Tab-separated table of C-alpha atoms in Angstrom:
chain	number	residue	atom	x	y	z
A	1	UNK	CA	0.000	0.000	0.000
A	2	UNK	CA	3.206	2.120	0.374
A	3	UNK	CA	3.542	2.938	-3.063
A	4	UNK	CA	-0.191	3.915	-3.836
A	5	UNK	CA	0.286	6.397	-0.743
A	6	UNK	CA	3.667	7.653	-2.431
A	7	UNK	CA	1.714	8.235	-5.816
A	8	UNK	CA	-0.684	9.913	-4.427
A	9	UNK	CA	1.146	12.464	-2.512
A	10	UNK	CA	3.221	13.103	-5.663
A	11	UNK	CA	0.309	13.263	-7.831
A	12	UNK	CA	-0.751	16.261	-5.125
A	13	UNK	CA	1.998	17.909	-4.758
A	14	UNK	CA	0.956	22.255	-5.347
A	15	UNK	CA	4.694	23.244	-6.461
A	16	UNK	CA	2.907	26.287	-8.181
A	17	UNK	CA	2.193	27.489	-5.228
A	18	UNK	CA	4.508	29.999	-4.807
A	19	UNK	CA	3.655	31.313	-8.454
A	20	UNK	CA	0.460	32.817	-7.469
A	21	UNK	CA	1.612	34.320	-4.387
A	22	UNK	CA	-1.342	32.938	-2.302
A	23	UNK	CA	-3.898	29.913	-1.660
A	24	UNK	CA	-1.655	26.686	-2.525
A	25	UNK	CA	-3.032	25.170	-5.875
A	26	UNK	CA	-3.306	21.559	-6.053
A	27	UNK	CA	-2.009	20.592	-9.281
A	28	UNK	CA	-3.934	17.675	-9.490
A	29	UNK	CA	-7.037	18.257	-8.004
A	30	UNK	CA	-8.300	14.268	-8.977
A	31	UNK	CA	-5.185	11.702	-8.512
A	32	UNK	CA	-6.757	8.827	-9.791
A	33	UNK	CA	-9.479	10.686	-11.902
A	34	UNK	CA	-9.700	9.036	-15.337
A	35	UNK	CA	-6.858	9.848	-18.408
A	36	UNK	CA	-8.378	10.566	-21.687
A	37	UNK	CA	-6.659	8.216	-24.178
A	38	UNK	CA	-5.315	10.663	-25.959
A	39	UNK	CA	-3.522	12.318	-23.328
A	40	UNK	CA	-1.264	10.050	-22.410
A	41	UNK	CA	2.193	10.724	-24.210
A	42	UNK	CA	5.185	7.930	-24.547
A	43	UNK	CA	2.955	5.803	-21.871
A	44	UNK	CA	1.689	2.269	-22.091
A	45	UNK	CA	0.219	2.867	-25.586
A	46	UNK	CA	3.307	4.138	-27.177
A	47	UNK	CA	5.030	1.380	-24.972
A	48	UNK	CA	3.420	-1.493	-26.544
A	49	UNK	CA	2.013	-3.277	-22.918
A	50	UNK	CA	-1.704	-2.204	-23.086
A	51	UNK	CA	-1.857	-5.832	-23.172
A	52	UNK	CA	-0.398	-7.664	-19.937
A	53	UNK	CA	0.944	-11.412	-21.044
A	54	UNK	CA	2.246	-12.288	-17.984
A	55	UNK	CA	-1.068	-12.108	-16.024
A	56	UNK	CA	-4.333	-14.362	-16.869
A	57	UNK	CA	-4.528	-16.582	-19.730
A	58	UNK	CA	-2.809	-16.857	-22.832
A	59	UNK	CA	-4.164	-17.799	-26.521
A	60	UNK	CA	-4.306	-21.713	-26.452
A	61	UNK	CA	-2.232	-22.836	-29.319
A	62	UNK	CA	-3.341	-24.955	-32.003
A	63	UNK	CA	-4.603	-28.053	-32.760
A	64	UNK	CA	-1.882	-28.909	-35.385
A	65	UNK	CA	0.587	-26.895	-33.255
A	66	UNK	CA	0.020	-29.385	-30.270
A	67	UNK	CA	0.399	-32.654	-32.503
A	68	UNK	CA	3.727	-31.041	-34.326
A	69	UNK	CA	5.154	-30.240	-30.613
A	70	UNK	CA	4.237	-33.645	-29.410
A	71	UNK	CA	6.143	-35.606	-31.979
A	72	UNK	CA	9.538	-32.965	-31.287
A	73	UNK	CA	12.079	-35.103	-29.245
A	74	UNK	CA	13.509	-33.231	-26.550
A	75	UNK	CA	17.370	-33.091	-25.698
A	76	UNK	CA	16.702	-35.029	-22.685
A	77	UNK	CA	17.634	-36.693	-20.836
A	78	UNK	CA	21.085	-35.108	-20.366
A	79	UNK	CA	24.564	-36.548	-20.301
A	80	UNK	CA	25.692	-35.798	-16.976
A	81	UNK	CA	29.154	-33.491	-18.109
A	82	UNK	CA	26.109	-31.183	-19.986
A	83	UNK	CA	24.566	-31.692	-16.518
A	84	UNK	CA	27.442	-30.304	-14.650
A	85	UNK	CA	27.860	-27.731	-17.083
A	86	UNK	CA	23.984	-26.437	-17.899
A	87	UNK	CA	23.891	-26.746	-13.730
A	88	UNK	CA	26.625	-24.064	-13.471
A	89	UNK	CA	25.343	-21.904	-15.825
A	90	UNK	CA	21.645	-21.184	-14.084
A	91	UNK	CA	23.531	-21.052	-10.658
A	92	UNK	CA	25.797	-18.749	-11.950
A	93	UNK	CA	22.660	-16.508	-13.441
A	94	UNK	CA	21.123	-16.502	-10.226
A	95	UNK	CA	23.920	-15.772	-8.396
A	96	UNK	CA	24.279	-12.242	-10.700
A	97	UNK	CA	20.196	-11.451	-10.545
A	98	UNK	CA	21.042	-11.871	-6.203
A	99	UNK	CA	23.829	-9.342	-6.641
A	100	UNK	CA	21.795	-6.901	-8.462
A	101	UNK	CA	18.863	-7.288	-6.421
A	102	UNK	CA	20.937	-6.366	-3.499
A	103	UNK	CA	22.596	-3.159	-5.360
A	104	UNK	CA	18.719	-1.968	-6.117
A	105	UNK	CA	17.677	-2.838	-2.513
A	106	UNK	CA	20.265	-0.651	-0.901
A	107	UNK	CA	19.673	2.389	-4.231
A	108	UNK	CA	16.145	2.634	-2.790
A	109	UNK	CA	17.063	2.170	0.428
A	110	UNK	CA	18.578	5.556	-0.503
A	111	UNK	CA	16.230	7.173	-2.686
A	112	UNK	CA	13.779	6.572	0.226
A	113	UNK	CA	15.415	8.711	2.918
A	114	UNK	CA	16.025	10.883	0.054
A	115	UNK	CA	11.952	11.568	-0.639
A	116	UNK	CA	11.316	11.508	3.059
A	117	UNK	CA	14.071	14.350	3.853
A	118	UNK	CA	12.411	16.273	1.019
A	119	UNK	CA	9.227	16.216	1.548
A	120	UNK	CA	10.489	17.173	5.360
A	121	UNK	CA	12.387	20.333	3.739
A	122	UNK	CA	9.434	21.187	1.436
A	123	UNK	CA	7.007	21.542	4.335
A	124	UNK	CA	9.130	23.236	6.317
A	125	UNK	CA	9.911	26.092	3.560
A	126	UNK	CA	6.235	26.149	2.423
A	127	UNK	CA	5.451	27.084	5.969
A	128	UNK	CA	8.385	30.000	6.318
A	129	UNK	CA	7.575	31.309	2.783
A	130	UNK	CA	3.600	31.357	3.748
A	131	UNK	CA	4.747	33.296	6.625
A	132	UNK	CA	7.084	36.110	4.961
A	133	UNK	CA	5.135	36.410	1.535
A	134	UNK	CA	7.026	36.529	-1.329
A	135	UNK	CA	7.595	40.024	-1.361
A	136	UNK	CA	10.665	39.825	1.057
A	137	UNK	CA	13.401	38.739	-0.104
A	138	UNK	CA	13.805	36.316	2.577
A	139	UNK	CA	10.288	35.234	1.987
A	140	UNK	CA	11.494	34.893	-1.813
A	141	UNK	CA	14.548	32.563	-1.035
A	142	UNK	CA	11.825	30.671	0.874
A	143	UNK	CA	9.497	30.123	-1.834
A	144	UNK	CA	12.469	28.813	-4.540
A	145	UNK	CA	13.539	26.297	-1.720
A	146	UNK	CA	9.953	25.313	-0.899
A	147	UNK	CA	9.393	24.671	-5.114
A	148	UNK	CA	13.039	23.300	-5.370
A	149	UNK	CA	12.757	20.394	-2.799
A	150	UNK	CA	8.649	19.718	-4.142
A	151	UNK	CA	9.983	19.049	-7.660
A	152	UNK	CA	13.666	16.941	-6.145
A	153	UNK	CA	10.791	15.156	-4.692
A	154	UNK	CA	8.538	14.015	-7.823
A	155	UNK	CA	13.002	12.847	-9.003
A	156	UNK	CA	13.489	10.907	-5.986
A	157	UNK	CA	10.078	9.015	-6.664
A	158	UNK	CA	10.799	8.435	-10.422
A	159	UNK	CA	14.203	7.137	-9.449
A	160	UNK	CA	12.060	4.717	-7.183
A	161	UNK	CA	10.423	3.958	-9.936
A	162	UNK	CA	13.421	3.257	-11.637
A	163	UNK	CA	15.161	0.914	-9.146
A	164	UNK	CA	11.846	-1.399	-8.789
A	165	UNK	CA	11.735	-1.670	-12.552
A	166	UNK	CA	15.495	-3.264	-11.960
A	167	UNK	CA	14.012	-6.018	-10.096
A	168	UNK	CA	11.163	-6.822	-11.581
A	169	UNK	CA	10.962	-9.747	-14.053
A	170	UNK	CA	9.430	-8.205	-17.317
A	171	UNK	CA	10.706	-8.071	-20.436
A	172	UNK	CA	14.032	-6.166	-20.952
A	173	UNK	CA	11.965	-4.108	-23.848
A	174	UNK	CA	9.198	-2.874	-21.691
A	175	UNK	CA	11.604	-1.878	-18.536
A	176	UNK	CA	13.949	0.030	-21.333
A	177	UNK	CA	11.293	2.225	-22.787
A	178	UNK	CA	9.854	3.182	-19.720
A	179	UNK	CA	13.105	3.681	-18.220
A	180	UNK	CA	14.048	5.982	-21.059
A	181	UNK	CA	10.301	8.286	-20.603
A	182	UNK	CA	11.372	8.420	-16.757
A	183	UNK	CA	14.899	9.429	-17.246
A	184	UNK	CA	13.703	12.468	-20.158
A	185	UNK	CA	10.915	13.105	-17.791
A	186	UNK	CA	13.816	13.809	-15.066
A	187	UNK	CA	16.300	15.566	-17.220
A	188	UNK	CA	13.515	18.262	-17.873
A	189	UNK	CA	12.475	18.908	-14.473
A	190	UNK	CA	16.004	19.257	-13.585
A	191	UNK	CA	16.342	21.708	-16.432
A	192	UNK	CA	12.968	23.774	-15.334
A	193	UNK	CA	14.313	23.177	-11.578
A	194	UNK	CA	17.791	25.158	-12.550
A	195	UNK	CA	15.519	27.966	-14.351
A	196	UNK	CA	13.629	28.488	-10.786
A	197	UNK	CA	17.050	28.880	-9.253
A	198	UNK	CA	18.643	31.162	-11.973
A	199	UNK	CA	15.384	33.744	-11.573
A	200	UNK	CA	16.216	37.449	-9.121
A	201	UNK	CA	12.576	38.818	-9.794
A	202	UNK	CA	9.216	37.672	-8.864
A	203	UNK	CA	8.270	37.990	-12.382
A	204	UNK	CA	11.557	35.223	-13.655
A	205	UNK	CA	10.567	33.534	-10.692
A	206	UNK	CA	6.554	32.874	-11.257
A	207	UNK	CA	7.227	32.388	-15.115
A	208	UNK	CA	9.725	29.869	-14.115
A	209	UNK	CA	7.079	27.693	-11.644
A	210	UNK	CA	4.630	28.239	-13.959
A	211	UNK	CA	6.590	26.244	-16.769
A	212	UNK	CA	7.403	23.735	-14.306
A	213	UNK	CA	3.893	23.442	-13.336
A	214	UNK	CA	2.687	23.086	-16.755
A	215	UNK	CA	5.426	20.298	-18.076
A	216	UNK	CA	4.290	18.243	-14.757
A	217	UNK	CA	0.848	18.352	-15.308
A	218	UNK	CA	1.630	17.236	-18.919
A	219	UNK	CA	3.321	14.141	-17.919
A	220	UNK	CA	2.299	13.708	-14.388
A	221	UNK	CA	-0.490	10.791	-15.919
A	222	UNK	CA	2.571	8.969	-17.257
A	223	UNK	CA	4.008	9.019	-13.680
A	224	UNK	CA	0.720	7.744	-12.301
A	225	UNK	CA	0.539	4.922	-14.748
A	226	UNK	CA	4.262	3.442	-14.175
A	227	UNK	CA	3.507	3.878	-10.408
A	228	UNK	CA	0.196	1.594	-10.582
A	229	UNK	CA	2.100	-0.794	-12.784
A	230	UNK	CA	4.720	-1.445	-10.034
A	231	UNK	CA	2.365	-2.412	-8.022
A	232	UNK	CA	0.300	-4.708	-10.098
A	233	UNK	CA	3.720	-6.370	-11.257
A	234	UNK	CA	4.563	-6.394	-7.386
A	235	UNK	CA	1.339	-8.482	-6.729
A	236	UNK	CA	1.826	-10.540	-9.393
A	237	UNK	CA	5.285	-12.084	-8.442
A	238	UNK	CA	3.660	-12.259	-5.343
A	239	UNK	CA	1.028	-14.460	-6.504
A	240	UNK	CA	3.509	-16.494	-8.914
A	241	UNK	CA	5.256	-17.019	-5.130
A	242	UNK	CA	2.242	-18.442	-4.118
A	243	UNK	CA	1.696	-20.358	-6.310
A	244	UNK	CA	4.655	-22.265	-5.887
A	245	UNK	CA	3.801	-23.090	-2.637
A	246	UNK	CA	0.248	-24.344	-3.471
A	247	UNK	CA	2.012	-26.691	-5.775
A	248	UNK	CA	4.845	-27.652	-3.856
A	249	UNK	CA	2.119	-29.127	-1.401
A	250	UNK	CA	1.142	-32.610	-0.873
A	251	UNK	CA	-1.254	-33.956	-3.699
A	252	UNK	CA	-3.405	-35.597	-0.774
A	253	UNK	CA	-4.279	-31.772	0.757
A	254	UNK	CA	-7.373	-29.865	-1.140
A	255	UNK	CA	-6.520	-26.748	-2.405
A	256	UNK	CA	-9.068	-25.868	-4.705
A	257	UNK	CA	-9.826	-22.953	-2.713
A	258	UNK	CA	-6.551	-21.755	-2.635
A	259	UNK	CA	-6.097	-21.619	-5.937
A	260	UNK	CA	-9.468	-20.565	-6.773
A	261	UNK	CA	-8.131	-17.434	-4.443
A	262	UNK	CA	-5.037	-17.090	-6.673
A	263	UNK	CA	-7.131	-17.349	-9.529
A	264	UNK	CA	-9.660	-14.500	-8.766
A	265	UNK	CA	-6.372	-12.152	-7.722
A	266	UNK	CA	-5.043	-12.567	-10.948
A	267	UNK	CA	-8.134	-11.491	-12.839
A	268	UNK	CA	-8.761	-8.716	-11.020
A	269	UNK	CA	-4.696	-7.908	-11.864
A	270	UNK	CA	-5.644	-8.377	-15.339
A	271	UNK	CA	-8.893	-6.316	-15.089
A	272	UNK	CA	-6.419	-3.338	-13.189
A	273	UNK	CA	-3.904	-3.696	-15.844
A	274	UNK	CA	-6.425	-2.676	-18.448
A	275	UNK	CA	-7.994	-0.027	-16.674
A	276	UNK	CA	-4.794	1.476	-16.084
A	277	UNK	CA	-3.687	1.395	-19.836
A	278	UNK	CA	-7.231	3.050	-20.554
A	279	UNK	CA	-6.303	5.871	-17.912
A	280	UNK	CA	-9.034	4.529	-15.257
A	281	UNK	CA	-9.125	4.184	-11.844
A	282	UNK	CA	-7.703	0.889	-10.784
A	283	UNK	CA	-7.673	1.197	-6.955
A	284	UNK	CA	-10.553	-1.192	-6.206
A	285	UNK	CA	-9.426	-4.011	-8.660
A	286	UNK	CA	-6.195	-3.686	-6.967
A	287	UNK	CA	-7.419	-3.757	-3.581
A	288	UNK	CA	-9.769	-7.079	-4.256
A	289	UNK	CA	-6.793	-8.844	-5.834
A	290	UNK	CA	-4.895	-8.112	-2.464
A	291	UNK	CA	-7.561	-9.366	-0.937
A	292	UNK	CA	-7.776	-12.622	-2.534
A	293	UNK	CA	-4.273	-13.206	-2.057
A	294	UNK	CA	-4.944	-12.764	1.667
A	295	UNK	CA	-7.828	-15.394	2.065
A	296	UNK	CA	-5.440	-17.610	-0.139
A	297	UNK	CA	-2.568	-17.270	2.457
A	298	UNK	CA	-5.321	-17.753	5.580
A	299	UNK	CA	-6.094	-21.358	3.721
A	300	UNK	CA	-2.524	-21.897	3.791
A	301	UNK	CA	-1.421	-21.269	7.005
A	302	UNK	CA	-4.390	-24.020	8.015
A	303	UNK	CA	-3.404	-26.739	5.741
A	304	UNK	CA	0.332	-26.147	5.904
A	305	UNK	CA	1.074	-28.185	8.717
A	306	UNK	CA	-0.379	-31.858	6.709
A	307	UNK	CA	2.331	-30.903	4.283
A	308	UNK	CA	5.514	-33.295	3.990
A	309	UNK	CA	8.264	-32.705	2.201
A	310	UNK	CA	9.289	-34.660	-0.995
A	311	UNK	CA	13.246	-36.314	-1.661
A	312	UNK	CA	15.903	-34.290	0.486
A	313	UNK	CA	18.289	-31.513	-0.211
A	314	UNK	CA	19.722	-32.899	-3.312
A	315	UNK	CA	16.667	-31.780	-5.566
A	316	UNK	CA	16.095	-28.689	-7.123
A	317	UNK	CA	12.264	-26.633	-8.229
A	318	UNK	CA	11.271	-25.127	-10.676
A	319	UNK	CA	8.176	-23.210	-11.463
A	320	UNK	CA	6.850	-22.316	-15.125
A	321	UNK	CA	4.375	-20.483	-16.511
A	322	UNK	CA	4.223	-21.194	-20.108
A	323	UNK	CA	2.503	-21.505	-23.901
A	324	UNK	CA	3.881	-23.676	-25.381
A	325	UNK	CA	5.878	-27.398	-24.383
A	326	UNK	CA	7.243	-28.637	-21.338
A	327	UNK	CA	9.655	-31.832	-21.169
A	328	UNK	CA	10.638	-33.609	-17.752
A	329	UNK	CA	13.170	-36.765	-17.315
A	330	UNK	CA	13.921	-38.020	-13.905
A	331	UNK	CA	12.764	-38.629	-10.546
A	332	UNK	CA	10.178	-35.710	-9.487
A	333	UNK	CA	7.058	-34.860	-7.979
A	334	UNK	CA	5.477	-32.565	-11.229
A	335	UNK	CA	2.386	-30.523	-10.571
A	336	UNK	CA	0.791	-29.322	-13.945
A	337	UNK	CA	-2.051	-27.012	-13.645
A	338	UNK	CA	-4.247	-25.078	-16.697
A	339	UNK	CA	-5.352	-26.231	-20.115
A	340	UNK	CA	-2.871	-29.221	-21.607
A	341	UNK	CA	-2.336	-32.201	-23.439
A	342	UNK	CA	-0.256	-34.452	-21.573
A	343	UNK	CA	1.675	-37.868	-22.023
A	344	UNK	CA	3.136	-39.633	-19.175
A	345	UNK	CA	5.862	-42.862	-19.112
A	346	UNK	CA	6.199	-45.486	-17.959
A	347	UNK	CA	2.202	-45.873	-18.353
A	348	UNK	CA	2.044	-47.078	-14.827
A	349	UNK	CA	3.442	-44.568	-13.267
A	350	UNK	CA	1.536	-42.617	-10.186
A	351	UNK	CA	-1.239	-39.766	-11.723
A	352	UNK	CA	-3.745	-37.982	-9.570
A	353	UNK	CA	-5.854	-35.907	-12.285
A	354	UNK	CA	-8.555	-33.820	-11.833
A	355	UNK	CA	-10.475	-32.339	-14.793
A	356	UNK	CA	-8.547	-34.949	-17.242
A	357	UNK	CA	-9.628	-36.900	-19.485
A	358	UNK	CA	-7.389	-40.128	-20.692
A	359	UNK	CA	-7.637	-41.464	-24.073
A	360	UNK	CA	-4.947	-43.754	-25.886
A	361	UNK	CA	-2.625	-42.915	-22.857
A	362	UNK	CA	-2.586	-39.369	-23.396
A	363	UNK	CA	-4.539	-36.958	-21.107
A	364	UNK	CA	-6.633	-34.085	-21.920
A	365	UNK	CA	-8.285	-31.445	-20.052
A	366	UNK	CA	-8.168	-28.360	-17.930
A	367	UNK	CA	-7.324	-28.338	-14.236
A	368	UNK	CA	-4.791	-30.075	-12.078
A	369	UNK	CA	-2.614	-32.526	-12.963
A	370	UNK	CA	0.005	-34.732	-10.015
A	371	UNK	CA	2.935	-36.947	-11.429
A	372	UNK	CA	4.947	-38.825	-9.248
A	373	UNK	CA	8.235	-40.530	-9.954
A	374	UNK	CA	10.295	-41.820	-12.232
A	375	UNK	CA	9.057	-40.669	-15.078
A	376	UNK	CA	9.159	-38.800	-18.522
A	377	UNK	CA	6.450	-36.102	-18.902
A	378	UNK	CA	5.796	-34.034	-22.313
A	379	UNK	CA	3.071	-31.390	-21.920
A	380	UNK	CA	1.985	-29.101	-24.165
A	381	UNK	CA	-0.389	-26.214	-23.911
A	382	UNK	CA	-1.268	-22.549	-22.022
A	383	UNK	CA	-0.147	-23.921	-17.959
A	384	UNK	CA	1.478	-23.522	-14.737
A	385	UNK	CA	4.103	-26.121	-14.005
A	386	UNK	CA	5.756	-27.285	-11.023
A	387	UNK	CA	8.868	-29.679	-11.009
A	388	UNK	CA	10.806	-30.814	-7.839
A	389	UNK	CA	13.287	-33.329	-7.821
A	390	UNK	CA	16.093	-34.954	-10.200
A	391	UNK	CA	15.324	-33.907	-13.150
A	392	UNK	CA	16.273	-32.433	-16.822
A	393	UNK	CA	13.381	-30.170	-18.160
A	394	UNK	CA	13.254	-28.612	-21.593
A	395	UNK	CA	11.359	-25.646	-22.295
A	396	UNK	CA	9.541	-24.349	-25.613
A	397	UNK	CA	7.433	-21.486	-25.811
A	398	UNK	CA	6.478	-18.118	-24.229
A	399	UNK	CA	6.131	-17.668	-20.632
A	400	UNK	CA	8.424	-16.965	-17.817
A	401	UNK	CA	9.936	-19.709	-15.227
A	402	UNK	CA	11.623	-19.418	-11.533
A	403	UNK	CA	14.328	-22.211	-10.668
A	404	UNK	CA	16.518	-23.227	-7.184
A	405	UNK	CA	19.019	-25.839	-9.129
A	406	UNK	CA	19.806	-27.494	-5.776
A	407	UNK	CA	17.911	-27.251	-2.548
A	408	UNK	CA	20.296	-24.191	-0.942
A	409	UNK	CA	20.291	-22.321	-3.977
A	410	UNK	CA	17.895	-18.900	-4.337
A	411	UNK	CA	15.557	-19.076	-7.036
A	412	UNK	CA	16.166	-17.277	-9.873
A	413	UNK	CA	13.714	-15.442	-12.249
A	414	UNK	CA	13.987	-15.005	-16.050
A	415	UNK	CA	11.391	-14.602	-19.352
A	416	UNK	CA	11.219	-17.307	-21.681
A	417	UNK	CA	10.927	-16.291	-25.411
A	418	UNK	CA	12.178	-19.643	-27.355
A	419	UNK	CA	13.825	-23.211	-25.478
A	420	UNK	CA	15.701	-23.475	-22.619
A	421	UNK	CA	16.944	-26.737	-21.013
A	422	UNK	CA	17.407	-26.617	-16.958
A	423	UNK	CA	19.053	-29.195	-14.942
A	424	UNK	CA	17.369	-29.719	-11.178
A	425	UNK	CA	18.534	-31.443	-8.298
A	426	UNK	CA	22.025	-33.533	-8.078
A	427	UNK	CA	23.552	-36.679	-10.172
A	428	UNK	CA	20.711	-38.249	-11.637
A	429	UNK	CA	20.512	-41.906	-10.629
């Protein structure tokens, strides 16, 4: 809720204030009134993510695309050197996303005190200027402090912006566009900023706030947008999180529920994403998605404890959202859950389906999908996917996927656009 707050009091801030000489003016009178679509300037439109793909439901593929994918042979199972090797390579990815996740965390740790010690200053001068008028000249050096720190303060909360795009996992396209608006967006206010300080007349002075003013009311619905998208992405990861842990569970433990939870918080993301691309007010979609995610985490805490964990430390997990194929060879638990066409070997091995349908040893459906052992799994279709254990996975598609390698290791996040093999758990046996 942190960041809505933060929006919002940027959104407000009245640095023309000091141009009229009087009564503070709110600059925006509305935060979260609606943006006309043809207002909004190099914002989602222009940015080409009206459209969220990582949140709800993707376009099933094809009949004839599902029997082509079906007959590929995957490059597993994997000689254990490529093992060894492929095993290194994720660890050391994840070992570099760690690193710069803990660069960003301490650059808004920064940024943070930053806006705080700002907004601090900026109170503090608006009070001594509304005291002296802007007639003195003390009262005038007030006034360009009280603007100054007001604007420093919409900069610190862009560069926010900026350091939470770092860590989020979206596509390196989307973050570079919108990291380019942000950083023109700042580059200008510093310029109009440096005008305000350069001015030795009331007239310089109000002309100067009054170009400010108007360049921040131009883009301040671009601001508003990126803020609402961080937190949408925010609860998003959070309910990928989630969903990990749903289906890292024990088969045995009902959690229709929980997912059905997950479920409803990600269409209400979905519906938020879209309203915010149209320039409406997202705040209740946002708040009933948190919600959701809360009653999913009250079912959890209950069922938690009848829970037992699967293999040891040697295994690794991976999580996968995906269109597309999914191969798995080796000893795992594999939790498959969404539309799919599935084929499972040996033919006796363990299979708890629900909403499956099994016809010349292949199953079809939509819903939720347990596969214990050793076994070789090729799905294909628009699903979540869990894997834990020894196994070699190949990856074909569009999606995004999180991976530990080994039990100690961090999970790591990355897009998928194309195939990827990953290696999980130890020496395969």
């Amino acid at each position: 809720m942190r960041w809505i707050v933060l929006a919002v009091m940027i959104l407000l801030l009245p640095v023309a204030t000091a141009a009229h000489g009087g009564k503070p003016e709110i600059i925006y009178e509305k935060s979260f009134e609606s943006i006309p679509k043809s207002g909004i300037k190099n914002g989602i439109r222009e940015q080409g993510i009206v459209e969220r793909k990582d949140i709800g439901h993707r376009p099933p593929i094809t009949e004839n695309e599902t029997k082509n994918q079906m007959r590929h042979q995957p490059p597993i199972p994997i000689r254990e050197e490529d093992r060894v090797r492929i095993m290194e390579e994720i660890k050391n990815k994840i070992i570099i996303q760690k690193e710069n996740r803990e660069i960003s965390k301490e650059k808004r740790g920064t940024f943070e005190k930053s806006l705080q010690q700002r907004f601090e200053d900026y109170h503090n001068y608006r009070k001594l200027y509304q005291k002296m008028g802007l007639q003195s000249e003390e009262g005038f050096q007030y006034a360009k402090r009280y603007v100054f720190h007001g604007a420093y303060a919409i900069i610190d909360f862009l560069k926010l912006i900026k350091t939470d795009l770092e860590t989020l996992n979206i596509d390196e396209t989307t973050k570079q566009k919108i990291n380019k608006t942000i950083d023109e967006i700042i580059q200008t206010l510093e310029a109009k900023i440096e005008k305000i300080n350069q001015s030795y007349t009331i007239e310089e002075f109000r002309d100067a706030v009054g170009d400010l003013s108007s360049y921040w009311k131009s883009v301040r619905n671009d601001v508003k947008i990126y803020a609402e998208l961080i937190v949408v992405a925010k609860l998003d990861d959070l309910i990928k999180r989630a969903e990990i842990i749903g289906l890292n569970l024990n088969s045995e433990v009902d959690l229709s529920e929980y997912f059905k939870h997950l479920d409803n918080a990600k269409i209400f993301l979905t519906n938020a994403t879209e309203k915010i691309s149209n320039g409406m007010d997202a705040r209740e979609d946002i708040q009933i998605a948190r919600e959701e995610i809360r009653r999913a985490f009250e079912i959890l805490r209950e069922i938690y404890k009848e829970t037992q964990p699967f293999f040891g430390n040697e295994t690794g997990q991976l999580w996968v959202e995906i269109n597309g194929t999914a191969m798995v060879s080796g000893s795992a638990i594999i939790h498959i859950k969404g539309n799919a066409t599935v084929e499972v070997s040996p033919l006796d091995a363990v299979v708890t389906a629900v909403g499956f349908k099994k016809s010349d040893g292949v199953l079809t459906g939509d819903g939720n999908l347990v596969i214990k052992g050793n076994v070789n799994v090729n799905a294909t279709g628009d699903f979540c996917m869990f894997v834990k254990g020894v196994a070699d996975v190949y990856l074909e598609g569009k999606g995004e996927y999180k991976v530990r390698p080994v039990f100690e290791e961090e999970f790591g996040e990355f897009q998928l656009s194309g195939n990827e093999t990953i290696v999980l758990g130890g020496k395969r046996l």
